[in-house]
Amino acid sequence: MTGTQHVVGAGGRRPVAPNAAQKALLRRLSAVVADTRALLDAARNHWEAGVLAEPSWFARLDALMARGAALAELGHAGGIPQRWIDLARFQGERGTGWRTPQRWPVPQPVQRARLIDDLAAEARDLSDVMAVHAAYRARARSNEPDSQRTRIEATAAVRHERLTSIAALLDLIGPERDRIRPAPDPIWARALAATVRDRDPDLLAQQWRVHAEHEPTSVAAYRLLTDYGDIDFLPDSAIAPIPAVMVEHIAAALRLPPGLAAHDLQLGAATDSAVIAALGEPRCFEFPAPTPGDEQHAGAGPALIHRDSGPSP
């Protein structure tokens, strides 16, 4: 992916040119605006001839307007400046097709840190939902309809897709990525399990039902984009595990004895067998011995064991 070029100033980072994912979104936005303009022009000719529009015309117009708004919202979340959004809309209005400018309009600074904070908050919220889902499912409530379980899992899947798309638009690097997934496996799963392990059953059930019945507006907007194939750039799938994997790992951590499941527990020889039994056999890589001051993060041996269980939030 071609990274966004930035000029850093006191008001934030001023992007000079979009990255590949941002260009793809702007190109798609321009096409949607062009389709909207063509639909309106055709209807105007019919109206002048005294022909009323069919109900399907209004439905198509509503869908195009909603797609344009959803693409703009996603672009803002992914760090695309308003001036570039306006440029894409202007090209669509002209109906001449997308043309990548040789020099992009100079935009206002983008508050990149705030956007990453928002993405990190979304990732944490999704993790919390999956922790509630894993804990509630483990308690085997047989009186809950399958439709609610299916709904919460489907909503989580769309939230994850949206998160990975925003991460691709932001083109996160190094420490920025660590703000989205702050802990390696299996620490993140045990940390999430610890938040729901002793939660009151009635409270857990109430929270689960709220998650199952509530769909954020951002999810509906993103689902519309995927239904029409408007996301035509590669998501940053490595930024966070898919919800189904999160639930599996959290459920495994919940099966550990409470003492072994403490999220800040040192992974030494005494606990490794229990972790393996719950989370599976790790693929081991040898890392250098910890330097002084890092002992609180290391096991008892001379090298650390890294469990390669897939991407982490």
XYZ file of C-alpha atoms in Angstrom:
313
model
C 0.000 0.000 0.000
C 1.291 3.424 -0.899
C 1.552 5.430 2.295
C 0.030 8.847 2.665
C 2.528 11.693 2.513
C 2.219 14.171 5.385
C 3.457 17.590 6.401
C 3.411 17.923 10.186
C 2.260 21.193 11.705
C 1.012 22.539 15.008
C -2.608 21.837 14.088
C -2.041 18.211 13.125
C -0.703 16.295 10.128
C -1.439 17.846 6.760
C -1.612 15.075 4.133
C -0.078 15.848 0.753
C -1.473 12.916 -1.246
C -3.750 9.966 -0.393
C -2.596 6.391 -0.023
C -3.861 3.589 -2.278
C -6.870 2.716 -0.115
C -7.910 6.362 0.174
C -7.624 6.822 -3.594
C -9.842 3.782 -4.135
C -12.498 5.175 -1.806
C -12.414 8.607 -3.438
C -12.720 7.033 -6.877
C -15.727 5.010 -5.700
C -17.343 8.064 -4.125
C -16.957 9.946 -7.399
C -18.647 7.080 -9.275
C -21.574 6.963 -6.831
C -22.077 10.728 -7.141
C -21.955 10.392 -10.935
C -24.642 7.682 -10.829
C -26.769 9.909 -8.608
C -26.443 12.824 -11.017
C -27.329 10.615 -14.005
C -30.403 9.280 -12.194
C -31.600 12.802 -11.384
C -30.987 14.026 -14.938
C -33.001 11.145 -16.397
C -35.864 11.820 -14.004
C -35.861 15.512 -14.899
C -36.418 14.646 -18.549
C -39.321 12.400 -17.589
C -40.872 15.058 -15.372
C -40.701 17.617 -18.174
C -42.540 15.116 -20.383
C -45.196 14.630 -17.700
C -44.069 11.130 -16.701
C -43.996 10.413 -12.973
C -41.130 8.445 -11.500
C -41.697 4.844 -10.448
C -41.386 3.913 -6.746
C -38.262 1.929 -7.638
C -36.643 5.175 -8.798
C -37.011 6.681 -5.343
C -35.600 3.531 -3.738
C -32.577 3.658 -6.029
C -32.056 7.354 -5.313
C -32.237 6.731 -1.570
C -29.655 3.938 -1.862
C -27.271 6.098 -3.907
C -27.568 9.002 -1.477
C -26.983 6.690 1.485
C -23.950 5.108 -0.199
C -22.427 8.503 -0.901
C -22.912 9.583 2.706
C -21.515 6.284 4.026
C -18.424 6.522 1.817
C -17.783 10.084 2.979
C -18.207 9.061 6.631
C -15.833 6.134 6.191
C -13.353 8.392 4.440
C -13.412 10.903 7.298
C -12.818 8.090 9.808
C -9.910 6.929 7.660
C -8.176 10.299 7.594
C -9.308 11.632 4.207
C -9.557 15.445 4.369
C -12.826 17.164 3.489
C -11.258 18.974 0.517
C -10.466 15.632 -1.110
C -13.987 14.390 -0.396
C -15.283 17.561 -2.070
C -12.984 16.986 -5.061
C -14.360 13.470 -5.557
C -17.925 14.775 -5.356
C -17.139 17.572 -7.828
C -15.699 15.159 -10.374
C -18.749 12.934 -9.984
C -21.094 15.880 -10.486
C -19.346 16.755 -13.752
C -19.861 13.199 -15.011
C -16.497 13.049 -16.769
C -15.185 10.056 -14.843
C -12.526 9.926 -12.154
C -9.218 11.615 -12.880
C -6.410 11.489 -10.346
C -5.118 15.043 -9.964
C -1.451 15.711 -10.564
C -1.464 17.907 -7.474
C -3.998 17.357 -4.733
C -5.733 20.363 -3.126
C -3.987 21.446 0.065
C -6.306 20.356 2.898
C -6.721 21.373 6.488
C -4.592 19.375 8.967
C -5.937 15.934 9.869
C -6.141 15.091 13.574
C -4.639 11.657 13.056
C -4.104 10.937 16.763
C -7.796 11.507 17.454
C -8.804 9.225 14.585
C -6.560 6.472 15.928
C -8.033 7.006 19.399
C -11.499 6.548 17.897
C -10.413 3.356 16.143
C -8.823 2.013 19.322
C -12.046 2.722 21.222
C -14.033 0.857 18.558
C -11.659 -2.109 18.812
C -11.984 -2.149 22.608
C -15.762 -1.962 22.416
C -15.891 -4.848 19.944
C -13.606 -6.866 22.231
C -15.915 -6.162 25.176
C -18.935 -7.341 23.182
C -17.136 -10.553 22.242
C -16.157 -11.134 25.879
C -19.800 -10.825 26.942
C -20.851 -13.122 24.104
C -18.233 -15.742 24.985
C -19.130 -15.710 28.681
C -22.871 -15.793 28.088
C -22.582 -18.572 25.530
C -20.431 -20.593 27.937
C -23.245 -20.486 30.490
C -25.474 -22.279 27.972
C -28.727 -20.376 28.230
C -31.068 -22.687 26.313
C -34.019 -20.284 26.320
C -32.405 -17.730 24.015
C -33.452 -17.894 20.338
C -30.774 -18.713 17.789
C -31.727 -15.571 15.896
C -30.256 -13.383 18.645
C -26.983 -15.301 18.685
C -26.820 -15.095 14.894
C -27.558 -11.363 14.988
C -24.848 -10.525 17.507
C -22.269 -12.544 15.561
C -23.279 -11.020 12.223
C -23.112 -7.493 13.643
C -19.702 -8.197 15.165
C -18.424 -9.474 11.817
C -19.469 -6.253 10.059
C -17.962 -4.128 12.836
C -14.701 -6.016 12.406
C -14.728 -5.492 8.633
C -15.338 -1.786 9.109
C -12.525 -1.576 11.650
C -10.055 -3.254 9.281
C -11.126 -0.963 6.433
C -10.541 2.154 8.529
C -7.156 0.775 9.575
C -6.259 0.350 5.900
C -7.343 3.910 5.123
C -5.248 5.237 8.009
C -2.314 3.050 6.910
C -1.217 2.446 10.503
C 2.432 1.863 11.332
C 4.414 0.576 14.321
C 3.296 2.200 17.589
C -0.002 3.237 15.996
C -0.856 -0.419 15.434
C 0.072 -1.228 19.027
C -2.668 1.130 20.205
C -5.226 -1.062 18.456
C -3.786 -4.411 19.629
C -1.848 -3.670 22.826
C -1.115 -7.231 24.000
C 0.153 -10.452 22.411
C -1.673 -13.777 22.475
C -2.861 -15.249 24.769
C -2.645 -12.283 27.141
C -5.449 -10.350 25.441
C -7.834 -13.314 25.692
C -7.136 -13.799 29.397
C -7.481 -10.082 30.048
C -10.902 -10.028 28.402
C -11.954 -13.224 30.171
C -11.039 -11.633 33.501
C -13.505 -8.790 32.856
C -16.514 -11.117 32.558
C -15.548 -14.174 34.619
C -17.282 -13.038 37.825
C -19.923 -10.804 36.288
C -23.409 -11.179 37.748
C -25.387 -13.642 35.556
C -28.414 -11.360 35.317
C -26.258 -8.393 34.332
C -24.417 -10.528 31.790
C -27.719 -11.679 30.275
C -28.999 -8.102 30.102
C -25.831 -6.874 28.399
C -25.890 -9.783 25.949
C -29.472 -9.043 24.913
C -28.696 -5.351 24.449
C -25.785 -6.233 22.156
C -27.953 -8.715 20.256
C -30.801 -6.256 19.719
C -28.797 -3.090 19.027
C -27.069 -2.424 15.718
C -24.919 0.722 15.529
C -25.776 3.048 12.651
C -22.194 2.709 11.413
C -22.783 -1.033 10.935
C -25.871 -0.492 8.778
C -24.004 2.089 6.685
C -20.994 -0.162 6.178
C -23.193 -3.165 5.335
C -24.802 -1.067 2.590
C -21.363 -0.391 1.112
C -20.415 -4.062 1.126
C -23.771 -5.031 -0.411
C -23.002 -2.795 -3.386
C -19.311 -3.705 -3.622
C -18.176 -0.195 -2.712
C -15.227 -1.377 -0.596
C -12.786 -2.130 -3.402
C -9.534 -1.832 -1.461
C -7.800 -4.406 0.718
C -8.605 -4.175 4.444
C -5.905 -4.335 7.098
C -6.957 -7.812 8.248
C -3.939 -8.236 10.528
C -4.974 -5.396 12.824
C -7.383 -7.543 14.870
C -8.577 -11.160 14.995
C -11.972 -11.952 13.542
C -14.772 -12.070 16.135
C -15.222 -15.853 15.863
C -11.566 -16.351 16.801
C -11.874 -13.849 19.637
C -14.834 -15.735 21.089
C -12.994 -19.046 20.802
C -9.913 -17.743 22.614
C -11.866 -15.918 25.316
C -13.965 -19.035 25.930
C -10.764 -21.064 26.238
C -9.374 -18.561 28.736
C -12.595 -18.800 30.742
C -12.027 -22.552 31.065
C -8.716 -21.943 32.819
C -8.694 -22.017 36.637
C -9.163 -18.443 37.940
C -5.579 -18.198 39.181
C -4.141 -19.188 35.817
C -6.477 -16.884 33.950
C -5.277 -13.672 35.614
C -4.427 -11.329 32.768
C -1.175 -10.163 34.390
C 0.091 -13.665 35.274
C 3.676 -14.459 34.307
C 3.797 -17.339 31.838
C 6.258 -19.672 33.503
C 6.723 -23.442 33.385
C 4.087 -24.023 36.073
C 1.314 -22.487 33.964
C 2.358 -23.288 30.423
C 0.807 -26.760 30.321
C -2.571 -25.413 31.422
C -2.444 -22.645 28.837
C -1.513 -25.154 26.122
C -4.414 -27.382 27.122
C -6.854 -24.498 26.793
C -5.432 -22.569 23.855
C -3.576 -25.194 21.838
C 0.042 -26.052 21.179
C 2.114 -22.918 20.449
C 4.664 -22.494 17.701
C 7.752 -21.378 19.578
C 10.301 -18.791 18.591
C 13.362 -17.969 20.640
C 13.823 -14.345 21.612
C 16.850 -12.832 23.378
C 16.925 -12.932 27.169
C 15.180 -9.925 28.763
C 17.206 -6.891 29.667
C 17.197 -5.557 33.255
C 13.888 -3.904 34.017
C 11.882 -6.234 31.784
C 11.724 -9.118 34.262
C 8.103 -8.450 35.111
C 7.156 -9.379 31.533
C 9.312 -12.476 31.228
C 9.076 -16.077 32.317
C 11.608 -17.848 34.491
C 13.742 -19.179 31.635
C 16.492 -17.467 29.655
C 14.257 -16.902 26.627
C 10.638 -15.995 26.015
C 8.116 -18.301 24.394
C 5.906 -16.528 21.870
C 2.558 -18.133 21.096
C 1.784 -17.494 17.430
C -1.997 -17.814 17.558
C -2.875 -15.239 14.953
C -3.392 -11.489 15.053
C -4.313 -9.705 18.252
C -6.514 -6.727 18.987
